[in-house]
Short mmCIF file of C-alpha atoms in Angstrom, two decimals:
data_model
loop_
_atom_site.label_atom_id
_atom_site.label_comp_id
_atom_site.label_asym_id
_atom_site.label_seq_id
_atom_site.Cartn_x
_atom_site.Cartn_y
_atom_site.Cartn_z
CA MET A 256 -81.59 54.69 -22.40
CA GLY A 257 -83.92 53.82 -25.26
CA LEU A 258 -85.94 56.24 -27.36
CA VAL A 259 -89.16 55.34 -25.54
CA GLY A 260 -87.51 55.97 -22.16
CA ARG A 261 -86.31 59.41 -23.25
CA HIS A 262 -89.76 60.32 -24.53
CA GLU A 263 -91.31 59.26 -21.20
CA LEU A 264 -88.81 61.40 -19.24
CA ARG A 265 -89.53 64.41 -21.46
CA ALA A 266 -93.26 63.91 -20.99
CA LEU A 267 -92.86 63.63 -17.22
CA SER A 268 -90.65 66.72 -17.14
CA ALA A 269 -93.21 68.65 -19.13
CA ARG A 270 -95.95 67.79 -16.63
CA LEU A 271 -93.92 68.92 -13.60
CA SER A 272 -94.09 72.48 -12.39
CA ARG A 273 -90.95 74.51 -11.75
CA TRP A 274 -91.20 73.96 -8.00
CA GLN A 275 -91.76 70.23 -8.43
CA LYS A 276 -88.64 70.01 -10.61
CA LEU A 277 -86.70 71.94 -7.99
CA ALA A 278 -87.92 69.64 -5.20
CA LEU A 279 -87.08 66.56 -7.25
CA GLY A 280 -83.62 67.91 -8.01
CA LEU A 281 -82.96 68.63 -4.34
CA ALA A 282 -84.15 65.15 -3.36
CA VAL A 283 -81.88 63.50 -5.92
CA SER A 284 -78.95 65.69 -4.87
CA PHE A 285 -79.47 64.86 -1.21
CA PHE A 286 -79.67 61.13 -1.98
CA VAL A 287 -76.40 61.26 -3.90
CA ILE A 288 -74.65 63.25 -1.15
CA TYR A 289 -75.95 60.95 1.58
CA ALA A 290 -75.07 57.77 -0.34
CA THR A 291 -71.51 58.93 -0.93
CA ALA A 292 -70.96 60.32 2.59
CA PRO A 293 -68.58 58.40 4.90
CA TYR A 294 -70.26 55.80 7.12
CA ASP A 295 -69.04 57.65 10.19
CA GLY A 296 -69.64 61.14 8.80
CA ALA A 297 -71.69 63.86 10.51
CA LEU A 298 -74.46 63.77 7.88
CA ARG A 299 -75.22 60.09 8.30
CA ALA A 300 -74.84 60.38 12.06
CA PHE A 301 -77.33 63.24 12.26
CA PHE A 302 -80.08 61.48 10.31
CA ARG A 303 -79.43 58.18 12.03
CA PHE A 304 -79.82 59.93 15.39
CA GLN A 305 -83.08 61.54 14.30
CA GLN A 306 -84.40 58.19 13.14
CA SER A 307 -83.46 56.63 16.48
CA GLN A 308 -85.19 59.42 18.36
CA ALA A 309 -88.36 58.97 16.30
CA THR A 310 -88.29 55.20 16.86
CA ASN A 311 -87.68 55.71 20.56
CA PHE A 312 -90.66 58.08 20.81
CA TYR A 313 -92.92 55.62 19.00
CA GLN A 314 -91.83 52.75 21.23
CA SER A 315 -92.37 54.87 24.34
CA GLN A 316 -95.92 55.66 23.22
CA ARG A 317 -96.76 52.13 22.06
CA PRO A 318 -94.63 49.70 24.10
CA SER A 319 -94.92 46.13 22.87
CA ASP A 320 -93.71 42.85 24.33
CA GLY A 321 -95.74 40.34 22.31
CA TRP A 322 -92.94 39.62 19.81
CA LEU A 323 -90.77 38.24 22.61
CA TYR A 324 -93.07 35.30 23.20
CA ARG A 325 -93.43 34.21 19.61
CA ARG A 326 -91.42 31.29 18.27
CA GLN A 327 -87.69 31.96 18.39
CA ARG A 328 -86.08 31.71 14.96
CA TYR A 329 -82.51 31.69 16.29
CA PRO A 330 -82.49 29.77 19.61
CA ILE A 331 -79.08 29.52 21.23
CA ASP A 332 -77.26 27.45 23.79
CA LEU A 333 -75.95 30.14 26.12
CA ASP A 334 -73.19 27.99 27.59
CA LYS A 335 -71.76 26.94 24.21
CA GLU A 336 -72.60 29.74 21.81
CA ILE A 337 -71.74 32.87 23.83
CA GLY A 338 -68.32 34.31 24.56
CA LEU A 339 -68.32 36.35 27.78
CA ILE A 340 -65.64 39.01 28.30
CA ILE A 341 -65.28 40.54 31.78
CA LYS A 342 -63.14 43.66 32.17
CA THR A 343 -61.31 44.25 35.42
CA GLY A 344 -58.39 46.31 36.71
CA TYR A 345 -55.81 46.08 39.44
CA GLY A 346 -57.84 48.31 41.73
CA THR A 347 -60.97 46.15 41.34
CA LYS A 348 -59.50 42.66 40.92
CA HIS A 349 -61.02 41.58 44.24
CA ARG A 350 -64.43 41.68 42.55
CA MET A 351 -63.70 38.87 40.09
CA PRO A 352 -64.31 35.78 42.27
CA LEU A 353 -67.60 37.32 43.43
CA ALA A 354 -68.68 38.22 39.90
CA LEU A 355 -67.91 34.72 38.57
CA ARG A 356 -69.68 33.08 41.49
CA ALA A 357 -72.75 35.28 41.05
CA LEU A 358 -73.01 34.48 37.34
CA SER A 359 -72.59 30.78 38.05
CA ASN A 360 -75.50 30.91 40.49
CA GLU A 361 -77.84 31.01 37.50
CA SER A 362 -76.16 27.95 36.00
CA PHE A 363 -74.68 30.32 33.44
CA PHE A 364 -71.42 28.71 32.26
CA PRO A 365 -70.31 30.36 28.99
CA ASP A 366 -66.74 30.36 27.74
CA THR A 367 -65.36 33.28 29.72
CA ILE A 368 -62.32 35.54 29.40
CA VAL A 369 -61.15 37.99 32.06
CA VAL A 370 -59.21 40.90 30.55
CA GLN A 371 -57.19 43.16 32.81
CA ASP A 372 -54.53 45.90 32.83
CA PHE A 373 -51.79 44.12 34.82
CA PRO A 374 -49.82 40.85 34.67
CA VAL A 375 -51.56 37.70 35.81
CA ILE A 376 -50.71 37.02 39.46
CA PRO A 377 -50.61 33.52 40.98
CA GLU A 378 -54.02 33.50 42.66
CA GLN A 379 -55.76 34.42 39.41
CA LYS A 380 -54.69 31.15 37.81
CA ARG A 381 -57.34 29.46 39.92
CA TYR A 382 -60.30 31.27 38.37
CA ASN A 383 -63.08 28.84 37.59
CA LEU A 384 -66.83 28.86 37.26
CA THR A 385 -68.62 26.84 39.91
CA ASN A 386 -69.02 23.86 37.53
CA GLY A 387 -65.22 23.68 37.25
CA LYS A 388 -64.99 25.34 33.84
CA GLU A 389 -61.72 27.23 33.54
CA VAL A 390 -61.65 30.98 32.95
CA ASP A 391 -58.93 32.44 30.76
CA VAL A 392 -57.17 35.47 32.31
CA ILE A 393 -55.10 37.81 30.16
CA ASP A 394 -53.20 41.06 30.66
CA ILE A 395 -54.86 42.55 27.59
CA LEU A 396 -52.78 45.73 27.53
CA GLY A 397 -49.55 43.76 27.74
CA TRP A 398 -50.79 41.43 25.00
CA ASN A 399 -51.64 44.34 22.73
CA LEU A 400 -48.37 46.13 23.43
CA ASP A 401 -46.13 43.08 23.08
CA ARG A 402 -47.59 42.10 19.69
CA GLY A 403 -46.84 45.55 18.27
CA ALA A 404 -50.38 46.91 17.92
CA LEU A 405 -49.26 50.11 19.70
CA LYS A 406 -46.03 50.54 17.77
CA GLY A 407 -45.00 54.19 17.75
CA ARG A 408 -47.09 54.95 20.81
CA GLU A 409 -44.72 53.52 23.42
CA HIS A 410 -43.55 57.00 24.44
CA LEU A 411 -47.03 58.22 25.40
CA GLU A 412 -47.93 58.97 29.02
CA ARG A 413 -50.66 56.36 29.29
CA ILE A 414 -48.31 53.63 28.08
CA TYR A 415 -45.72 54.70 30.65
CA LYS A 416 -48.37 54.49 33.35
CA TYR A 417 -49.26 50.95 32.31
CA LYS A 418 -45.60 49.93 32.30
CA ASN A 419 -45.10 51.38 35.78
CA LEU A 420 -48.04 49.33 37.05
CA ARG A 421 -46.77 46.20 35.34
CA GLU A 422 -43.30 46.60 36.82
CA ALA A 423 -44.72 47.18 40.32
CA VAL A 424 -46.85 44.02 40.09
CA GLU A 425 -43.99 41.92 38.73
CA ALA A 426 -41.77 43.21 41.58
CA GLU A 427 -44.54 42.30 44.06
CA GLU A 428 -44.64 45.87 45.36
CA TRP A 429 -48.28 45.52 46.38
CA VAL A 430 -48.77 48.88 48.09
CA LEU A 431 -47.40 50.78 45.09
CA SER A 432 -49.42 48.58 42.73
CA GLU A 433 -52.61 49.30 44.66
CA GLY A 434 -52.04 53.04 44.53
CA LEU A 435 -51.24 53.03 40.82
CA GLY A 436 -54.20 50.79 40.02
CA LYS A 437 -56.67 53.11 41.70
CA ALA A 438 -55.12 56.27 40.24
CA ILE A 439 -54.93 55.25 36.59
CA GLY A 440 -57.55 52.52 36.29
CA TRP A 441 -60.04 54.59 34.28
CA GLU A 442 -57.34 55.60 31.78
CA LEU A 443 -56.21 52.04 31.20
CA ASP A 444 -59.79 50.82 30.92
CA ALA A 445 -60.25 52.94 27.78
CA MET A 446 -57.57 50.84 26.10
CA LYS A 447 -59.17 47.45 26.81
CA PHE A 448 -62.28 47.36 24.62
CA LEU A 449 -60.87 46.73 21.13
CA PRO A 450 -58.06 44.34 22.11
CA ALA A 451 -60.39 42.45 24.46
CA LEU A 452 -62.82 41.75 21.63
CA GLU A 453 -59.99 40.92 19.24
CA TYR A 454 -58.49 38.48 21.73
CA ALA A 455 -61.92 36.90 22.23
CA TRP A 456 -62.38 36.58 18.47
CA ASN A 457 -58.97 34.89 18.17
CA THR A 458 -59.44 32.48 21.09
CA LEU A 459 -63.22 31.92 20.99
CA PRO A 460 -63.99 32.08 17.27
CA LYS A 461 -67.34 31.25 15.71
CA LYS A 462 -69.43 32.14 18.76
CA LYS A 463 -72.88 33.41 17.84
CA TRP A 464 -72.69 36.24 20.35
CA TYR A 465 -70.05 38.06 22.39
CA ILE A 466 -70.96 39.92 25.57
CA MET A 467 -68.67 42.39 27.31
CA VAL A 468 -69.32 43.42 30.91
CA ASP A 469 -67.54 45.11 33.80
CA ASP A 470 -66.52 43.29 36.96
CA ASP A 471 -69.41 44.96 38.83
CA THR A 472 -72.06 43.94 36.28
CA TYR A 473 -74.53 41.09 36.64
CA VAL A 474 -76.37 39.69 33.59
CA ILE A 475 -79.55 37.65 33.75
CA LYS A 476 -79.32 34.45 31.73
CA SER A 477 -83.03 34.04 31.03
CA THR A 478 -83.29 37.53 29.53
CA LEU A 479 -80.32 36.92 27.24
CA SER A 480 -81.87 33.65 26.11
CA LEU A 481 -85.22 35.25 25.33
CA LEU A 482 -83.86 38.33 23.55
CA LEU A 483 -81.03 36.82 21.53
CA GLY A 484 -83.16 33.92 20.34
CA HIS A 485 -85.11 36.41 18.20
CA LEU A 486 -82.04 38.03 16.58
CA ASN A 487 -80.07 36.70 13.63
CA PHE A 488 -76.50 36.23 14.85
CA GLY A 489 -75.40 35.97 11.20
CA ARG A 490 -76.07 39.68 10.73
CA PRO A 491 -74.09 42.54 12.30
CA HIS A 492 -75.74 43.41 15.62
CA TYR A 493 -74.47 45.89 18.21
CA LEU A 494 -76.69 46.30 21.26
CA GLY A 495 -76.55 48.21 24.52
CA ASN A 496 -77.68 51.15 26.62
CA PRO A 497 -77.19 54.26 24.43
CA VAL A 498 -75.41 57.38 25.65
CA GLY A 499 -73.71 60.27 23.87
CA ASP A 500 -74.78 62.77 21.22
CA TYR A 501 -75.48 62.16 17.55
CA LYS A 502 -71.80 62.41 16.60
CA GLY A 503 -70.95 59.21 18.42
CA ARG A 504 -73.74 57.24 20.07
CA PHE A 505 -72.28 54.35 22.02
CA PRO A 506 -73.50 51.78 24.55
CA HIS A 507 -72.61 52.33 28.19
CA GLY A 508 -70.02 49.67 28.94
CA GLY A 509 -71.21 48.98 32.47
CA SER A 510 -74.71 48.13 31.25
CA SER A 511 -73.14 45.36 29.10
CA VAL A 512 -72.40 45.44 25.39
CA ILE A 513 -73.64 42.70 23.08
CA LEU A 514 -72.20 42.03 19.62
CA SER A 515 -73.04 39.29 17.15
CA GLY A 516 -70.35 37.06 15.74
CA ALA A 517 -70.95 38.67 12.35
CA THR A 518 -69.99 42.06 13.80
CA LEU A 519 -66.66 40.79 15.08
CA ARG A 520 -66.01 38.99 11.79
CA ASN A 521 -66.66 42.17 9.80
CA LEU A 522 -64.37 44.15 12.10
CA PHE A 523 -61.43 41.85 12.76
CA GLU A 524 -61.33 39.79 9.54
CA TRP A 525 -62.61 42.19 6.92
CA SER A 526 -61.44 45.58 8.27
CA PRO A 527 -57.96 45.16 9.80
CA GLU A 528 -57.00 48.73 8.86
CA VAL A 529 -59.87 50.11 10.99
CA VAL A 530 -58.78 47.95 13.93
CA ALA A 531 -55.14 49.01 13.57
CA GLN A 532 -56.10 52.68 13.60
CA ALA A 533 -58.32 52.21 16.66
CA HIS A 534 -55.48 50.59 18.60
CA LEU A 535 -53.28 53.60 17.84
CA GLU A 536 -56.04 55.96 19.01
CA SER A 537 -56.65 54.09 22.27
CA PRO A 538 -53.88 55.82 24.30
CA TYR A 539 -55.73 59.10 23.71
CA ALA A 540 -59.30 57.82 24.15
CA ILE A 541 -61.38 59.06 27.07
CA TRP A 542 -63.99 56.30 26.76
CA GLY A 543 -63.15 52.91 25.34
CA ASP A 544 -66.80 52.14 24.67
CA LYS A 545 -67.03 55.24 22.45
CA LEU A 546 -63.85 54.29 20.59
CA LEU A 547 -65.41 50.90 19.86
CA ALA A 548 -68.57 52.58 18.57
CA THR A 549 -66.77 55.04 16.30
CA SER A 550 -64.63 52.22 14.92
CA LEU A 551 -67.70 50.15 14.09
CA MET A 552 -69.31 53.17 12.41
CA LYS A 553 -66.49 53.14 9.87
CA ILE A 554 -67.68 49.73 8.66
CA ALA A 555 -71.38 50.69 8.76
CA VAL A 556 -72.19 48.86 12.00
CA TYR A 557 -74.18 51.14 14.29
CA LEU A 558 -75.63 50.83 17.75
CA ASP A 559 -79.13 49.41 17.36
CA GLU A 560 -81.27 51.39 19.79
CA THR A 561 -84.37 49.28 19.11
CA TYR A 562 -83.48 47.15 22.14
CA ARG A 563 -82.34 49.93 24.45
CA ARG A 564 -85.14 49.22 26.93
CA PHE A 565 -83.63 45.88 27.92
CA PHE A 566 -80.46 47.43 29.34
CA ASN A 567 -79.89 48.89 32.78
CA GLY A 568 -76.93 50.76 34.22
CA GLU A 569 -77.90 50.83 37.92
CA HIS A 570 -77.86 48.54 40.92
CA PRO A 571 -81.28 47.15 41.92
CA TRP A 572 -82.31 49.77 44.49
CA MET A 573 -81.53 52.66 42.14
CA THR A 574 -82.85 50.97 38.99
CA ARG A 575 -85.37 53.19 37.22
CA LEU A 576 -88.56 51.35 36.35
CA TRP A 577 -89.66 53.37 33.35
CA ILE A 578 -93.24 53.56 32.15
CA ASP A 579 -92.35 52.25 28.69
CA ARG A 580 -90.48 49.09 29.71
CA LEU A 581 -92.37 47.48 32.59
CA CYS A 582 -93.41 44.50 30.47
CA LEU A 583 -89.95 43.90 29.00
CA PRO A 584 -87.19 41.72 30.48
CA ILE A 585 -84.18 43.39 32.09
CA VAL A 586 -80.69 42.30 31.00
CA GLY A 587 -79.01 42.92 34.34
CA PHE A 588 -77.59 45.33 36.90
CA HIS A 589 -74.49 47.47 37.24
CA GLY A 590 -72.66 49.15 40.12
CA LEU A 591 -72.37 45.97 42.21
CA GLY A 592 -68.82 46.63 43.33
CA ASP A 593 -69.65 46.12 46.98
CA LYS A 594 -69.05 42.49 48.03
CA GLN A 595 -72.33 42.21 49.89
CA VAL A 596 -74.38 43.64 47.02
CA MET A 597 -72.92 41.32 44.37
CA GLU A 598 -73.40 38.27 46.58
CA GLN A 599 -76.97 39.32 47.35
CA VAL A 600 -77.88 39.82 43.70
CA GLY A 601 -76.37 36.47 42.78
CA GLU A 602 -78.41 34.71 45.45
CA ILE A 603 -81.67 36.56 44.72
CA PHE A 604 -81.72 35.92 40.98
CA LYS A 605 -80.40 32.37 40.87
CA ASP A 606 -83.83 30.81 41.44
CA GLN A 607 -85.94 33.08 39.24
CA GLU A 608 -88.15 31.21 36.79
CA GLY A 609 -88.28 32.67 33.30
CA PRO A 610 -87.18 36.15 32.22
CA VAL A 611 -87.07 38.85 34.89
CA LEU A 612 -89.29 41.75 33.85
CA TRP A 613 -88.65 45.30 34.95
CA SER A 614 -92.04 45.23 36.68
CA SER A 615 -91.12 42.08 38.63
CA VAL A 616 -88.07 43.65 40.32
CA PRO A 617 -90.14 45.32 43.10
CA LYS A 618 -91.86 42.02 43.92
CA ILE A 619 -88.52 40.20 44.01
CA TYR A 620 -87.23 42.75 46.54
CA GLY A 621 -90.39 42.77 48.62
CA VAL A 622 -91.52 46.30 47.70
CA PRO A 623 -95.28 46.98 48.03
CA ASP A 624 -97.21 46.40 44.81
CA TYR A 625 -99.12 49.02 42.82
CA GLN A 626 -102.42 48.25 44.55
CA THR A 627 -100.99 49.24 47.94
CA PHE A 628 -100.01 52.63 46.54
CA MET A 629 -103.58 53.08 45.35
CA ASP A 630 -104.77 52.35 48.89
CA VAL A 631 -102.06 54.40 50.68
CA PRO A 632 -100.67 56.89 48.14
CA ILE A 633 -98.47 58.99 50.47
CA ARG A 634 -95.42 57.45 52.18
CA PRO A 635 -93.39 59.51 54.71
CA ASN A 636 -89.58 59.54 54.82
CA MET A 637 -89.26 57.89 51.43
CA ASN A 638 -88.18 58.82 47.91
CA TYR A 639 -89.46 56.75 44.99
CA VAL A 640 -88.06 59.07 42.31
CA GLY A 641 -84.35 58.95 43.02
CA ARG A 642 -81.90 60.84 40.84
CA LEU A 643 -83.40 63.66 38.78
CA ASP A 644 -82.49 64.44 35.19
CA GLU A 645 -83.81 66.29 32.13
CA GLN A 646 -86.81 63.98 31.87
CA SER A 647 -88.03 64.65 35.41
CA THR A 648 -90.19 67.67 36.25
CA THR A 649 -89.85 70.09 39.17
CA VAL A 650 -92.69 72.28 40.44
CA GLU A 651 -91.84 75.01 42.95
CA ASP A 652 -94.01 76.65 45.63
CA VAL A 653 -96.23 73.64 46.25
CA ALA A 654 -98.06 74.30 49.51
CA LYS A 655 -98.57 70.76 50.83
CA VAL A 656 -97.92 67.13 50.05
CA GLU A 657 -101.49 66.52 48.85
CA ASP A 658 -100.95 69.15 46.16
CA CYS A 659 -97.89 67.27 44.91
CA LEU A 660 -99.97 64.10 44.73
CA ASP A 661 -102.60 66.02 42.73
CA ILE A 662 -99.92 67.26 40.34
CA CYS A 663 -98.91 63.66 39.65
CA ASP A 664 -102.56 62.73 39.09
CA ARG A 665 -102.94 65.56 36.57
CA HIS A 666 -99.92 64.21 34.69
CA SER A 667 -101.10 60.64 35.00
CA THR A 668 -99.61 59.45 31.71
CA ASN A 669 -96.03 60.50 32.45
CA CYS A 670 -95.83 60.54 36.25
CA MET A 671 -94.85 57.17 37.66
CA ALA A 672 -93.50 58.51 40.95
CA TRP A 673 -93.35 61.78 42.87
CA VAL A 674 -91.50 63.18 45.89
CA TYR A 675 -92.29 66.23 48.00
CA ASP A 676 -89.97 68.28 50.21
CA PRO A 677 -92.03 70.33 52.71
CA ASN A 678 -89.04 72.50 53.66
CA SER A 679 -88.42 73.81 50.15
CA LYS A 680 -92.06 73.26 49.07
CA ARG A 681 -90.79 71.53 45.98
CA CYS A 682 -92.52 68.72 44.10
CA ASP A 683 -90.59 66.46 41.70
CA PHE A 684 -92.14 63.80 39.50
CA ALA A 685 -90.74 61.48 36.83
CA PRO A 686 -91.78 58.86 34.25
CA TRP A 687 -90.09 56.18 36.33
CA SER A 688 -89.99 54.88 39.88
CA ILE A 689 -87.26 53.24 41.95
CA LEU A 690 -87.65 50.60 44.65
CA GLY A 691 -87.40 53.31 47.28
CA ASP A 692 -84.75 55.27 49.12
CA LEU A 693 -84.90 56.57 52.69
CA ALA A 694 -85.34 60.36 52.75
CA ASP A 695 -85.93 61.93 56.16
CA GLY A 696 -88.62 64.57 56.16
CA ARG A 697 -89.80 63.98 52.61
CA PHE A 698 -92.97 62.37 51.31
CA SER A 699 -93.23 60.23 48.22
CA GLY A 700 -95.41 57.81 46.32
CA ILE A 701 -95.90 55.78 43.15
CA ASN A 702 -98.70 56.16 40.64
CA GLY A 703 -100.36 52.84 41.43
CA LYS A 704 -103.19 53.29 38.92
CA LEU A 705 -100.77 53.80 36.03
CA GLY A 706 -98.47 50.99 37.11
CA LYS A 707 -101.32 48.50 37.46
CA ARG A 708 -102.83 49.49 34.13
CA LEU A 709 -99.53 49.04 32.33
CA THR A 710 -98.62 45.72 33.90
CA ASP A 711 -102.09 44.34 33.26
CA ARG A 712 -101.30 44.72 29.55
CA CYS A 713 -98.20 42.54 29.73
CA HIS A 714 -98.43 39.37 27.66
CA ALA A 715 -98.58 36.03 29.37
CA ARG A 716 -95.28 34.19 29.39
CA PRO A 717 -96.01 30.73 27.98
CA GLY A 718 -93.77 28.00 29.33
CA ALA A 719 -93.07 26.59 25.88
CA ALA A 720 -91.57 29.88 24.75
CA LEU A 721 -89.30 29.97 27.76
CA ARG A 722 -88.14 26.39 27.38
CA ARG A 723 -87.07 26.96 23.78
CA GLY A 724 -84.60 29.58 24.97
CA ARG A 725 -82.88 27.45 27.56
#
């Protein structure tokens, strides 16, 4: 540092009070500690979580959808530039033909890989999308084990369980295989995430985006096109529906997980030691989606919660239509394991024009619109709230249903739906609504005024913007 620089520092120091010097010293110390902390350390995780919470609160207070309909800077061809990975297990393998057919209904034909926890059986060799495009099927646990990625872990209980299942399938002992598949499926699923992505990176390299879903998940093509066309695939992106505490936020696997090609490059080409360690940890992991998240944290790739409002972890009738996302598109649905439900969803959404907004789901399923709830606010034998959680509110000792309706009116900015039980005299309300569930003896309704006011603010969806994403 030159003489002039030293004089300026002395002059600045002389002007600062003792407390200002102390504050400056603490700020500099904190910056140094934070900058040198591990990427996956508790300090970084804590402040990252607080930042996400602040951003989430701001977005909930000022929801915006206008940016979606501006010119896309990174338009993509979904069929050529996306790698789709579908996870399945022996106990749920019957879902795969239905899931592939449902996705194909939207003319969605990406390069697709099915990863599973048992050897490929003869009928699986016929997996195709409806346009004839072949689907690669791989026993991902066998692949990972046979190539030595789990060396030194072969003696562990979970590996033994996988081997027992593999031997039963290879011996065509179908009853035993079915029992084992159902009993240990969740354990084996935790070991699929990292090797599934690594296999996809090896066999489908240079894709702009990679999407991982479960065999009971349905993704909406138009939403993917609209959202991903605004994101730079050349930068590390990691998107999904966040769950977990600040120590390890991770996207719920069933809601779908989206990663840019840059993320997989950084992980599998530039950080092989992180990948190797994650494989060795997988036989102990409870959740594979969390293991993926904590592995990415080590290379400074974190779940981006900015786009959390696009993701949904429920089937249509239990989907929560939150106040702060009505104008945004919905990525898809989860929990469609029932044959009839998956077929129905595939048929319903194959002819939808443009992105499917959260607010358009009720209309698609023939549920009364917000105006009808303004005209007839109380509906008997119904529940429009659904499952309660920490963000719902319960009021006890409510004398009659009209009082519950009044309570919702008094909380008009955060009550989207309410339900009243006359037997317990309990009133529940929440900042979301569902399509409606039968509930004998209860009364329920939706805040039609709030819903209409929010949806009236949604931006128009210009056709040109939609065409660019196709």
